[in-house]
Coordinates of C-alpha atoms in Angstrom, one line a residue:
M1 CA 75.8 141.2 89.0
N2 CA 78.5 138.7 88.0
I3 CA 80.8 137.7 90.8
Q4 CA 83.8 135.7 89.7
V5 CA 84.7 133.0 92.2
Q6 CA 88.4 132.6 92.6
P7 CA 89.7 129.1 92.0
R8 CA 90.5 127.1 95.1
S9 CA 94.2 126.7 94.0
A10 CA 94.5 130.5 93.8
R11 CA 92.9 131.0 97.2
I12 CA 95.3 128.5 98.9
A13 CA 98.3 129.9 97.1
K14 CA 97.4 133.5 98.1
S15 CA 97.1 132.3 101.7
L16 CA 100.6 130.9 101.4
V17 CA 102.0 134.1 100.0
S18 CA 100.3 136.2 102.7
R19 CA 102.1 134.0 105.3
N20 CA 105.3 134.2 103.3
E21 CA 105.5 130.4 103.2
E22 CA 105.3 129.3 99.6
M23 CA 109.1 128.9 99.3
Q24 CA 109.3 126.9 102.5
W25 CA 106.8 124.4 101.2
E26 CA 108.3 124.2 97.7
I27 CA 111.8 123.5 99.1
F28 CA 110.5 121.0 101.6
I29 CA 108.6 119.1 98.9
V30 CA 111.7 119.0 96.6
S31 CA 113.9 117.9 99.5
M32 CA 111.5 115.1 100.4
L33 CA 111.1 113.9 96.8
K34 CA 114.8 113.8 96.3
K35 CA 115.1 111.2 99.0
L36 CA 113.0 108.9 96.7
E37 CA 115.3 109.1 93.8
L38 CA 118.4 107.0 93.0
S39 CA 121.5 108.3 94.7
P40 CA 124.4 109.2 92.4
E41 CA 126.1 106.0 93.5
N42 CA 123.1 103.8 92.8
H43 CA 122.4 105.6 89.5
A44 CA 126.0 104.7 88.4
K45 CA 125.4 101.1 89.4
A46 CA 122.2 101.0 87.4
C47 CA 124.0 102.5 84.4
R48 CA 126.7 99.8 84.6
R49 CA 124.1 97.1 84.7
Y50 CA 122.1 98.6 81.9
A51 CA 125.1 98.9 79.7
Q52 CA 125.6 95.1 79.8
F53 CA 122.3 94.3 78.2
A54 CA 122.9 94.8 74.5
H55 CA 126.1 92.8 73.9
H56 CA 124.9 90.0 76.2
I57 CA 121.6 89.6 74.4
A58 CA 123.1 89.8 71.0
Q59 CA 125.5 87.0 71.8
K60 CA 122.9 84.8 73.3
L61 CA 120.5 85.3 70.4
G62 CA 123.2 84.9 67.9
V63 CA 122.6 88.2 66.1
D64 CA 124.8 91.2 65.3
D65 CA 125.3 93.9 68.0
D66 CA 123.9 96.4 65.5
D67 CA 120.6 94.5 65.6
V68 CA 120.1 95.2 69.3
H69 CA 119.2 98.7 70.6
V70 CA 118.5 99.2 74.3
V71 CA 116.5 102.2 75.5
V72 CA 115.1 103.2 78.9
Q73 CA 111.4 103.8 79.1
G74 CA 108.8 104.8 81.7
S75 CA 109.6 106.8 84.8
M76 CA 113.4 106.4 84.3
R77 CA 113.1 108.1 80.9
T78 CA 110.7 110.8 82.1
Q79 CA 112.6 111.3 85.3
T80 CA 109.6 110.7 87.6
T81 CA 110.9 107.6 89.4
I82 CA 110.1 107.1 93.0
A83 CA 110.9 104.1 95.3
G84 CA 107.7 103.8 97.4
D85 CA 108.4 104.6 101.0
G86 CA 112.1 104.6 100.4
R87 CA 112.6 101.0 101.4
E88 CA 111.3 99.5 98.2
K89 CA 113.4 98.8 95.1
F90 CA 113.4 101.1 92.1
D91 CA 111.5 99.7 89.1
L92 CA 113.6 100.6 86.1
D93 CA 112.0 99.9 82.7
V94 CA 114.0 99.0 79.6
V95 CA 113.0 98.2 76.0
V96 CA 115.2 96.1 73.8
K97 CA 114.5 96.8 70.2
L98 CA 115.5 93.9 67.9
S99 CA 115.9 94.3 64.2
G100 CA 117.3 92.3 61.3
P101 CA 116.0 89.4 59.1
R102 CA 115.3 87.1 62.1
F103 CA 112.7 89.4 63.4
E104 CA 110.9 90.6 60.3
R105 CA 108.3 87.9 59.7
L106 CA 107.4 86.7 63.2
R107 CA 103.8 85.6 63.6
D108 CA 103.7 84.0 67.0
S109 CA 104.8 86.1 70.0
G110 CA 105.2 83.2 72.4
P111 CA 108.4 81.6 71.0
F112 CA 109.9 85.0 70.5
F113 CA 109.2 86.0 74.1
E114 CA 110.5 82.7 75.5
A115 CA 113.7 82.9 73.4
F116 CA 114.3 86.4 74.7
G117 CA 113.9 85.3 78.3
E118 CA 116.5 82.6 77.8
A119 CA 118.8 85.2 76.3
L120 CA 118.7 87.1 79.6
E121 CA 120.0 84.1 81.5
G122 CA 123.5 84.6 82.8
L123 CA 123.6 88.4 83.1
E124 CA 126.0 89.2 85.9
G125 CA 124.2 89.8 89.2
A126 CA 120.7 89.9 87.6
G127 CA 119.2 86.7 89.2
K128 CA 116.7 84.5 87.4
P129 CA 114.5 86.2 84.9
E130 CA 110.8 86.2 85.8
A131 CA 108.1 86.4 83.0
K132 CA 105.5 89.1 83.2
N133 CA 102.8 90.0 80.6
R134 CA 105.0 92.0 78.2
C135 CA 108.4 92.0 79.9
W136 CA 110.9 89.9 81.8
R137 CA 111.8 91.0 85.3
L138 CA 115.5 90.9 86.4
P139 CA 115.5 91.1 90.2
Y140 CA 119.1 92.0 90.8
P141 CA 118.9 90.6 94.4
N142 CA 121.9 92.6 95.7
E143 CA 121.0 95.9 94.2
P144 CA 118.5 98.6 95.2
F145 CA 116.7 98.3 91.8
Y146 CA 115.3 95.7 89.4
F147 CA 114.8 95.9 85.7
D148 CA 111.7 95.1 83.7
V149 CA 113.0 94.3 80.2
T150 CA 110.6 94.4 77.3
P151 CA 111.6 92.9 74.0
A152 CA 110.2 94.7 70.9
I153 CA 110.4 94.2 67.2
P154 CA 109.6 96.5 64.2
L155 CA 105.9 96.7 63.4
S156 CA 104.5 94.4 60.7
Q157 CA 101.4 92.4 59.7
H158 CA 98.1 94.0 60.7
I159 CA 99.3 96.2 63.6
T160 CA 99.6 99.9 62.9
G161 CA 99.8 103.0 65.0
A162 CA 103.4 102.7 66.4
N163 CA 106.8 101.7 65.2
L164 CA 107.2 98.7 67.6
R165 CA 105.2 95.8 68.7
V166 CA 105.6 93.7 71.9
R167 CA 104.3 90.4 73.1
D168 CA 101.0 90.5 75.0
E169 CA 99.4 87.5 76.7
E170 CA 95.9 88.3 75.7
Q171 CA 96.3 89.9 72.3
G172 CA 99.4 88.1 71.0
W173 CA 101.0 91.3 69.8
S174 CA 100.4 94.8 71.0
P175 CA 101.7 98.1 69.5
S176 CA 104.1 100.1 71.6
N177 CA 105.8 103.5 71.4
P178 CA 107.7 104.2 74.6
E179 CA 110.1 106.7 73.1
E180 CA 107.4 108.8 71.5
F181 CA 105.3 108.8 74.7
A182 CA 108.3 109.9 76.8
D183 CA 109.1 112.6 74.2
W184 CA 105.6 113.9 74.4
F185 CA 105.7 114.1 78.2
C186 CA 109.2 115.7 78.3
T187 CA 108.3 118.3 75.8
I188 CA 105.4 119.5 78.0
A189 CA 107.4 119.1 81.3
D190 CA 110.2 121.2 79.9
K191 CA 107.9 124.2 79.6
R192 CA 108.3 126.7 82.5
F193 CA 106.0 129.2 84.2
I194 CA 107.8 132.3 85.3
F195 CA 106.0 133.2 88.5
R196 CA 105.1 136.6 89.9
R197 CA 107.9 136.5 92.4
S198 CA 111.6 135.7 92.5
L199 CA 113.3 132.6 94.0
N200 CA 116.6 133.0 95.9
K201 CA 119.6 131.5 94.3
A202 CA 123.3 130.9 95.3
A203 CA 125.8 130.3 93.4
M204 CA 131.3 99.6 75.4
D205 CA 130.3 97.6 72.5
S206 CA 129.0 98.6 69.1
A207 CA 125.5 97.7 70.1
K208 CA 123.4 100.8 70.8
V209 CA 122.7 101.7 74.4
D210 CA 121.0 105.1 74.9
P211 CA 122.1 106.9 78.1
I212 CA 119.9 107.0 81.2
P213 CA 118.7 110.6 81.8
D214 CA 120.5 112.1 84.8
Q215 CA 119.8 115.8 84.8
P216 CA 118.8 117.1 88.2
I217 CA 115.1 117.9 88.6
G218 CA 114.8 121.5 89.9
I219 CA 112.3 123.2 92.0
D220 CA 110.7 124.8 89.0
D221 CA 110.1 121.4 87.2
V222 CA 106.5 121.5 88.4
L223 CA 105.1 118.7 86.2
R224 CA 107.7 116.1 87.0
R225 CA 107.7 116.9 90.7
M226 CA 103.9 116.7 90.7
V227 CA 103.9 113.3 89.1
Q228 CA 106.3 112.1 91.7
L229 CA 104.1 113.6 94.5
M230 CA 100.9 112.0 93.1
K231 CA 102.6 108.6 92.8
L232 CA 103.8 108.9 96.3
H233 CA 100.4 109.9 97.6
R234 CA 98.7 107.1 95.7
D235 CA 101.0 104.4 96.9
S236 CA 100.8 105.7 100.5
Y237 CA 97.0 105.8 100.3
Y238 CA 96.5 102.4 98.9
K239 CA 98.8 100.7 101.4
K240 CA 96.0 101.2 103.8
Q241 CA 93.3 99.8 101.6
S242 CA 92.2 96.2 100.9
D243 CA 93.8 94.0 98.3
A244 CA 90.8 94.3 96.0
R245 CA 91.1 98.1 96.0
R246 CA 94.8 98.1 95.5
V247 CA 94.4 96.0 92.4
A248 CA 92.2 98.7 91.0
K249 CA 94.3 101.8 91.9
P250 CA 95.0 104.3 89.2
I251 CA 98.0 103.2 87.1
S252 CA 100.9 105.5 86.7
V253 CA 100.6 106.0 82.9
I254 CA 97.1 107.4 83.4
L255 CA 98.3 109.9 86.1
V256 CA 101.2 111.0 83.9
T257 CA 98.9 111.5 80.9
L258 CA 96.2 113.4 82.7
A259 CA 98.7 115.6 84.6
A260 CA 100.7 116.4 81.4
K261 CA 97.5 117.4 79.5
A262 CA 96.4 119.6 82.3
Y263 CA 99.8 121.3 82.6
D264 CA 100.0 121.8 78.8
E265 CA 96.5 123.4 78.7
M266 CA 97.5 125.8 81.4
A267 CA 100.8 126.6 79.6
L268 CA 99.3 127.0 76.1
S269 CA 96.4 129.1 77.1
G270 CA 98.6 132.0 78.0
Q271 CA 95.9 133.1 80.3
Y272 CA 96.8 131.2 83.5
V273 CA 98.7 133.4 85.9
G274 CA 100.1 131.8 89.0
C275 CA 102.2 133.2 91.9
S276 CA 104.0 129.9 92.8
A277 CA 104.8 126.4 91.8
I278 CA 102.3 125.2 94.4
E279 CA 99.4 127.1 92.8
V280 CA 100.3 125.5 89.4
A281 CA 100.4 122.1 91.0
L282 CA 97.1 122.5 92.8
E283 CA 95.4 123.8 89.6
L284 CA 96.9 120.9 87.6
V285 CA 95.3 118.4 90.0
T286 CA 91.9 120.1 89.8
R287 CA 91.9 119.9 86.0
M288 CA 93.1 116.3 85.6
P289 CA 89.6 114.6 85.4
A290 CA 88.5 116.9 82.6
F291 CA 90.9 114.9 80.2
I292 CA 89.1 111.6 80.8
Q293 CA 86.9 111.0 77.8
R294 CA 83.4 109.8 78.7
G295 CA 81.1 108.5 76.0
R296 CA 80.1 105.0 75.0
E297 CA 83.3 104.0 76.8
I298 CA 85.8 105.6 79.1
R299 CA 89.1 106.6 77.3
V300 CA 92.4 108.0 78.3
E301 CA 94.2 108.0 75.0
N302 CA 97.9 107.4 74.5
P303 CA 98.6 111.0 73.1
A304 CA 101.5 109.6 71.1
M305 CA 99.5 106.9 69.4
I306 CA 96.4 108.7 67.8
G307 CA 94.2 107.1 65.2
V308 CA 92.1 104.0 64.4
H309 CA 94.6 101.7 66.2
G310 CA 95.2 104.1 69.1
E311 CA 95.8 102.9 72.6
N312 CA 93.4 103.4 75.5
F313 CA 95.2 103.5 78.8
A314 CA 91.8 103.2 80.6
E315 CA 90.7 100.1 78.6
K316 CA 90.2 98.0 81.8
W317 CA 87.9 100.7 83.2
N318 CA 85.3 99.5 80.7
T319 CA 85.3 95.9 81.7
D320 CA 85.4 95.9 85.6
G321 CA 81.9 97.2 86.4
G322 CA 83.2 100.7 87.0
V323 CA 85.6 99.7 89.8
R324 CA 88.7 101.4 88.4
D325 CA 86.8 104.5 87.5
Q326 CA 85.4 104.8 91.0
E327 CA 88.8 104.2 92.5
F328 CA 90.3 107.1 90.5
Q329 CA 87.5 109.4 91.5
T330 CA 87.8 108.4 95.2
W331 CA 91.6 108.8 95.2
H332 CA 91.6 112.0 93.3
A333 CA 89.1 113.6 95.8
V334 CA 91.3 112.4 98.7
L335 CA 94.4 113.9 97.0
E336 CA 92.7 117.3 96.6
R337 CA 91.5 117.2 100.2
D338 CA 94.8 116.3 101.6
L339 CA 96.7 118.9 99.6
E340 CA 94.3 121.6 100.5
A341 CA 94.4 120.7 104.2
L342 CA 98.2 120.5 104.2
F343 CA 98.8 123.9 102.5
S344 CA 96.1 125.6 104.5
E345 CA 98.1 125.0 107.7
E346 CA 100.9 127.3 108.8
Y347 CA 104.2 125.7 107.8
S348 CA 105.6 125.9 111.3
K349 CA 102.5 124.3 112.8
R350 CA 101.8 121.6 110.2
S351 CA 100.9 118.3 111.9
E352 CA 102.6 115.0 111.5
N353 CA 99.2 113.5 110.4
R354 CA 98.8 116.0 107.6
V355 CA 102.3 115.4 106.3
H356 CA 101.8 111.6 106.6
A357 CA 98.5 111.7 104.7
V358 CA 100.2 113.2 101.6
F359 CA 103.8 112.0 101.8
G360 CA 103.8 108.8 104.0
E361 CA 106.5 107.8 106.4
L362 CA 109.3 109.3 104.3
G363 CA 107.6 112.7 104.4
V364 CA 107.3 112.6 108.1
T365 CA 111.0 111.8 108.5
A366 CA 111.9 114.7 106.1
W367 CA 109.6 117.0 108.0
K368 CA 111.2 116.2 111.3
S369 CA 114.7 116.6 110.0
S370 CA 113.9 120.0 108.5
H371 CA 113.2 121.6 111.9
G372 CA 116.8 122.2 113.0
S373 CA 119.1 120.9 110.2
G374 CA 119.3 123.9 108.0
I375 CA 117.9 121.9 105.2
L376 CA 115.9 124.9 103.8
A377 CA 119.0 127.1 103.5
G378 CA 120.9 124.3 101.8
L379 CA 118.2 123.4 99.3
R380 CA 117.4 127.0 98.6
A381 CA 120.9 127.2 97.0
T382 CA 119.8 124.6 94.5
A383 CA 116.7 126.5 93.4
P384 CA 116.9 128.0 89.9
G385 CA 116.6 131.7 89.6
L386 CA 113.3 133.1 88.3
A387 CA 112.5 136.8 88.0
G388 CA 110.0 139.0 86.3
T389 CA 106.3 138.7 85.7
H390 CA 104.3 135.9 84.2
P391 CA 104.5 136.2 80.4
A392 CA 101.7 135.6 77.9
A393 CA 103.2 132.2 77.1
P394 CA 105.6 129.9 78.9
R395 CA 109.2 129.6 77.8
S396 CA 110.7 126.2 77.0
T397 CA 114.1 125.0 78.4
G398 CA 116.4 123.1 76.2
S399 CA 101.6 98.4 86.0
S400 CA 100.6 96.5 83.1
N401 CA 101.7 99.5 81.1
T402 CA 105.3 100.5 81.7
L403 CA 105.2 103.7 79.6
A404 CA 105.2 105.7 82.8

């Protein structure tokens, strides 16, 4: 006789539903993660700084404003930014796309990269630019953020597979497609599951500068919220580890890629039926390792750069004696264990240690403040309304690698 074993994520979620606690947990998580995002005031400051780049760089390089196009990339574009434990600066990633005759036949990346760094000198409040592998870091010493600014030029010569190339210390040039990767992620993240229950609801210059996304991330935005949660858990976990282990921790772009592929598989199958955002999140975590390709080498492909010249986000996993691979497996097992233990406890009896294991110091602070502050009622008013049963298919609403 065939006995179907219920997935662990479903068992935990059903336990939450039976205790009538799934909404409490969801709202607590959202309230806590919101504390890790840029405040409206600091978001406005970042936008003002960001808007200065294009004209300043064009002037310093002696090119037309129309030859400079500034775009956000990474977590700022995908709206998965966190600031560590809340005391660390926000890492905001920017790509400056340079076009025109001056940049069409460049062979050496070194002089191009150095000239760009010099062009960043003198930006108001930015501080002294610091060279990284592919980008220049602007520290903004008096702001709660810093910018990593990557210069890019149209693809040419022997590099194919993306529409941009950037300087790379080891390879000279490297293909890059931050906008395509972000679009791939956002298309998946904008898909929604309609769960089998309802949520309560109450009522400058001519140079191109793309706006920084600023839409609020809702309680039903499971993928984005889960990416934030995983980054937070990873950072909290590795703060307690040795320097050698911290160097090998899973990079964000791998977490983002695996999580998005798992979420997309669940959405596209039309067979996954969940009762809450927490169940979807737990199942997503369980499925992530299945999207690591294991053959002659380990690969986590850039899904927006497929082909002969594709990009392997896990390239370093193949040259370090298995250290990064083992770190991913170890951290992933800890994440599963911590989430299961956290959600298996009654919400009213959850321990400070459990909350700290998943969310760090900021989570503990948010947990303590939620006891008597009415935070649940206030945040419940921001939750989007969902009703009805789970449909056959979802509906769509309108490190060294900085893609994520």
